[in-house]
Tab-separated table of C-alpha atoms in Angstrom:
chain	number	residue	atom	x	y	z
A	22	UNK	CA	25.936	-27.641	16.611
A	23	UNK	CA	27.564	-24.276	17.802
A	24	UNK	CA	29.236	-23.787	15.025
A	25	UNK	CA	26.225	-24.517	12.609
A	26	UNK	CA	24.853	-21.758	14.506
A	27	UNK	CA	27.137	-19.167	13.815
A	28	UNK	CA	27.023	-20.385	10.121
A	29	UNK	CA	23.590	-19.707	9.694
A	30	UNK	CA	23.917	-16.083	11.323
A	31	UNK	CA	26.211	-15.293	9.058
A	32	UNK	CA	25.091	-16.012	6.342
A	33	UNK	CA	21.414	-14.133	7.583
A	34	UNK	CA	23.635	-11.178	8.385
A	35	UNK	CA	25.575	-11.316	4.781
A	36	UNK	CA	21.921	-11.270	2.906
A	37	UNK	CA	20.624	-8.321	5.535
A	38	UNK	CA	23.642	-6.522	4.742
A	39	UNK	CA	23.158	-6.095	0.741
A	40	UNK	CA	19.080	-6.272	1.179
A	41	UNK	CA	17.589	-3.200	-0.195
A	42	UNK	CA	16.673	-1.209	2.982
A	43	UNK	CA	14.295	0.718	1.164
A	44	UNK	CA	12.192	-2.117	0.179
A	45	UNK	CA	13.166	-4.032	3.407
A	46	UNK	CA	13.945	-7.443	1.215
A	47	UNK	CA	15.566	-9.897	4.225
A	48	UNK	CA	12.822	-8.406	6.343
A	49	UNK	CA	14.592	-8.020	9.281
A	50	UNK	CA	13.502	-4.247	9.768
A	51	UNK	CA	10.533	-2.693	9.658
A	52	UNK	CA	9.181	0.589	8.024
A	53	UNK	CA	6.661	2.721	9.888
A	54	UNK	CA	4.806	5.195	8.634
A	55	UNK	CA	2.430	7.338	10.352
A	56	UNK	CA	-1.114	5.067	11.017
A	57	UNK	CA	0.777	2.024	9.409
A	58	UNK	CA	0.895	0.258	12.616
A	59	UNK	CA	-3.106	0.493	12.928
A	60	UNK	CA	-3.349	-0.667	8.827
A	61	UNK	CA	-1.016	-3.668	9.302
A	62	UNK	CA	-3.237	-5.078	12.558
A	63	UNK	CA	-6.652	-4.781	10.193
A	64	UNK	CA	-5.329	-5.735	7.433
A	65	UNK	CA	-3.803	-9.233	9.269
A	66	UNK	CA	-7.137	-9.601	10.812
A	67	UNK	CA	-8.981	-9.574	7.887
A	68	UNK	CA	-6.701	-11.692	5.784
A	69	UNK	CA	-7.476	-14.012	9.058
A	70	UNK	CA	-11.295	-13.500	8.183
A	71	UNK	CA	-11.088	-14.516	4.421
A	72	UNK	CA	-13.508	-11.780	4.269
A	73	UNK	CA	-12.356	-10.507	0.806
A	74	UNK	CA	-12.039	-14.039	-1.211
A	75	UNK	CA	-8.515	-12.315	-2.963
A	76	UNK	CA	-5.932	-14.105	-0.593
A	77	UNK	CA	-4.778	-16.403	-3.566
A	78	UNK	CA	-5.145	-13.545	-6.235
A	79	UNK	CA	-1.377	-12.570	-8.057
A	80	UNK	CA	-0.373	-9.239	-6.850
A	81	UNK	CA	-0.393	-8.108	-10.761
A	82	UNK	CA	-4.490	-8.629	-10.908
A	83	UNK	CA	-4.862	-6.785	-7.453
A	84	UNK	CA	-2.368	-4.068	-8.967
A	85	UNK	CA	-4.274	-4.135	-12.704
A	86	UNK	CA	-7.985	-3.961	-11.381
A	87	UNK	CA	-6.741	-0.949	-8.630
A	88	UNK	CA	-5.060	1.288	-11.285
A	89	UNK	CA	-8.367	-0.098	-14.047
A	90	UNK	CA	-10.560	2.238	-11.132
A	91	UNK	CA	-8.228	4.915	-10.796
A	92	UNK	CA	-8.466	5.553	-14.831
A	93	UNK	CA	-12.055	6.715	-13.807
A	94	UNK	CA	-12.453	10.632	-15.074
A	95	UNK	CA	-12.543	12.256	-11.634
A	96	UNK	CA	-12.017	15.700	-10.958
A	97	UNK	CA	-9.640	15.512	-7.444
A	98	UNK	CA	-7.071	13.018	-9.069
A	99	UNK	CA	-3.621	13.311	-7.438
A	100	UNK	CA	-0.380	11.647	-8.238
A	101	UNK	CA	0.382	9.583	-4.595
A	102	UNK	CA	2.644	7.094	-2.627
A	103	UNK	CA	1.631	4.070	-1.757
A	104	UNK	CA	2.662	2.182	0.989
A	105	UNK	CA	2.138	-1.421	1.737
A	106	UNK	CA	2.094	-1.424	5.835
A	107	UNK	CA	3.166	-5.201	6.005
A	108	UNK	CA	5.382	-5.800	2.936
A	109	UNK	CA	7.239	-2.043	3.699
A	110	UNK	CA	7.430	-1.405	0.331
A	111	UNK	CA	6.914	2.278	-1.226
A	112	UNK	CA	5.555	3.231	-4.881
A	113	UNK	CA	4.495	5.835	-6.957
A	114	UNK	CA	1.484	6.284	-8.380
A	115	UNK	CA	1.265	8.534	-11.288
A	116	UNK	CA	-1.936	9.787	-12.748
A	117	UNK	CA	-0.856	11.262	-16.188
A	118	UNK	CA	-0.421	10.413	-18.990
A	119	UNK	CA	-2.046	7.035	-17.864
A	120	UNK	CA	-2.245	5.456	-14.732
A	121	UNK	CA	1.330	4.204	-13.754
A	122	UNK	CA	2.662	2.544	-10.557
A	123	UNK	CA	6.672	1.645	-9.860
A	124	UNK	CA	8.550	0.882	-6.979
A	125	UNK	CA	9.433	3.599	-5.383
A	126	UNK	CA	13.747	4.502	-4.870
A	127	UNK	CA	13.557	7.208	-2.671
A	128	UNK	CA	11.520	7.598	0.661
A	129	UNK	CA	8.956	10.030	0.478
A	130	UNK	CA	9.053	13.663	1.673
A	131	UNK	CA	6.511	15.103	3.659
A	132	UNK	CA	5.086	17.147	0.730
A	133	UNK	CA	3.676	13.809	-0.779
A	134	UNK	CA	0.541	12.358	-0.097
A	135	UNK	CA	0.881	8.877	1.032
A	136	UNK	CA	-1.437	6.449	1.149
A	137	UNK	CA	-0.923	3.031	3.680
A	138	UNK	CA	-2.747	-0.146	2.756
A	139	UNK	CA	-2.285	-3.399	0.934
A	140	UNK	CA	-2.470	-4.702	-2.611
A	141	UNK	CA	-5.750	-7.124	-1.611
A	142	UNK	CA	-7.333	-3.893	0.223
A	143	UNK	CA	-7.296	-1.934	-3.031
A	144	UNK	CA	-8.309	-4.836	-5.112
A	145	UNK	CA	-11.157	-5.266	-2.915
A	146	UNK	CA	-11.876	-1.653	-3.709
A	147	UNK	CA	-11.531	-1.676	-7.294
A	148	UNK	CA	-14.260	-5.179	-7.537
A	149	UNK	CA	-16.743	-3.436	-4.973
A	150	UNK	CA	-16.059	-5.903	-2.669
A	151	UNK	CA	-15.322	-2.989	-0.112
A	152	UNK	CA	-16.133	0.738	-0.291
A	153	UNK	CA	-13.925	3.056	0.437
A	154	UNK	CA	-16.000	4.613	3.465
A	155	UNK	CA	-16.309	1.007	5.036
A	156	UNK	CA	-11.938	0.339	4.248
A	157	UNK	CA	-11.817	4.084	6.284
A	158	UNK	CA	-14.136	2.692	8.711
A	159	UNK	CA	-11.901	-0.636	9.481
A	160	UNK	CA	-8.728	0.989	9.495
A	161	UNK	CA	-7.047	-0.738	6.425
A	162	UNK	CA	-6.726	2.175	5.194
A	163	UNK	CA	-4.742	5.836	6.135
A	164	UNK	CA	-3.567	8.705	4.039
A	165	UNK	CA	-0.371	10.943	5.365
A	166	UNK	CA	0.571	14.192	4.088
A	167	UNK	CA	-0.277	18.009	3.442
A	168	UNK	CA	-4.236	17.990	4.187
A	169	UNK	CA	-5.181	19.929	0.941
A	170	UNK	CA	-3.914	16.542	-0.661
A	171	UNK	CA	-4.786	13.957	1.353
A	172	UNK	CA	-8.648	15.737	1.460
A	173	UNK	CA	-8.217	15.135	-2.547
A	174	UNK	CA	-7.458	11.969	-2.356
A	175	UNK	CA	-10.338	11.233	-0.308
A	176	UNK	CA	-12.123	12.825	-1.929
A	177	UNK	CA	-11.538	11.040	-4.836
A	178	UNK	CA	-11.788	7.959	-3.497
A	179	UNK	CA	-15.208	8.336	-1.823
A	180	UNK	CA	-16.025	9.073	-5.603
A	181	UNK	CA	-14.966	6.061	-7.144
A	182	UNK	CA	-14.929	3.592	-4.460
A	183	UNK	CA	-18.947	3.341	-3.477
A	184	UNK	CA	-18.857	-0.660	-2.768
């Protein structure tokens, strides 16, 4: 049995080792970002809730209905990171010449506006299922970075995300 043991943690330590610590694939570490700590706790608890009916929805639709809203002519648009508190994954989101989101291969700097959330949060944005006053509201949502830009992405937000 001892020896089935050590087996298994070596083979757990062989996948950690080559797992993309960026994206935090074998999930043994966690990324924290400023306020993601607060995000991740209301996000779980209203995943718990069922509050937002999306639990089962592909991560594509959440993704495709979130960047449909952000196509929305808006004045205070601004190219952002987003990152997803409990997966610990990073993209970009890029405004011009449409609305493009990729995984991110380099952390952010400080000069970038960052926004922490979760896929089914901004889906639940982008039906009206949530405004974005209320998501501020229940913490499942925080912006990091240089105020100017994070004031424009609220900004923007507020604008398009009414419930």
């Amino acid at each position: 049995m001892l020896k089935l043991g050590a087996v298994a943690a070596v083979c757990l330590y062989s996948v950690s080792a080559f797992a993309c610590g960026l994206h935090q694939s074998a999930g043994f570490n966690m990324t924290i970002e400023q306020g993601s700590l607060d995000v991740f706790a209301s996000v779980i608890e209203v995943r718990q809730s069922g509050e937002f009916n999306n639990a089962n929805k592909p991560d594509h639709f959440r993704l495709f209905s979130f960047k449909s809203s952000l196509e929305k002519p808006h004045a205070n648009k601004v190219d952002f990171t987003l990152f997803e508190a409990i997966k610990g994954h990073y993209s970009d989101v890029k405004m011009e010449p449409s609305v493009q989101v990729t995984g991110k291969d380099i952390l952010p700097t400080q000069a970038e506006v960052m926004l922490v959330t979760e896929l089914d949060i901004l889906d639940a944005l982008a039906t009206g299922i949530l405004s974005w006053d209320e998501a501020k509201h229940l913490g499942l949502v925080h912006i990091n970075g240089p105020e100017q830009k994070k004031r424009a992405l609220d900004v923007w937000f507020t604008g398009i995300f009414q419930g």
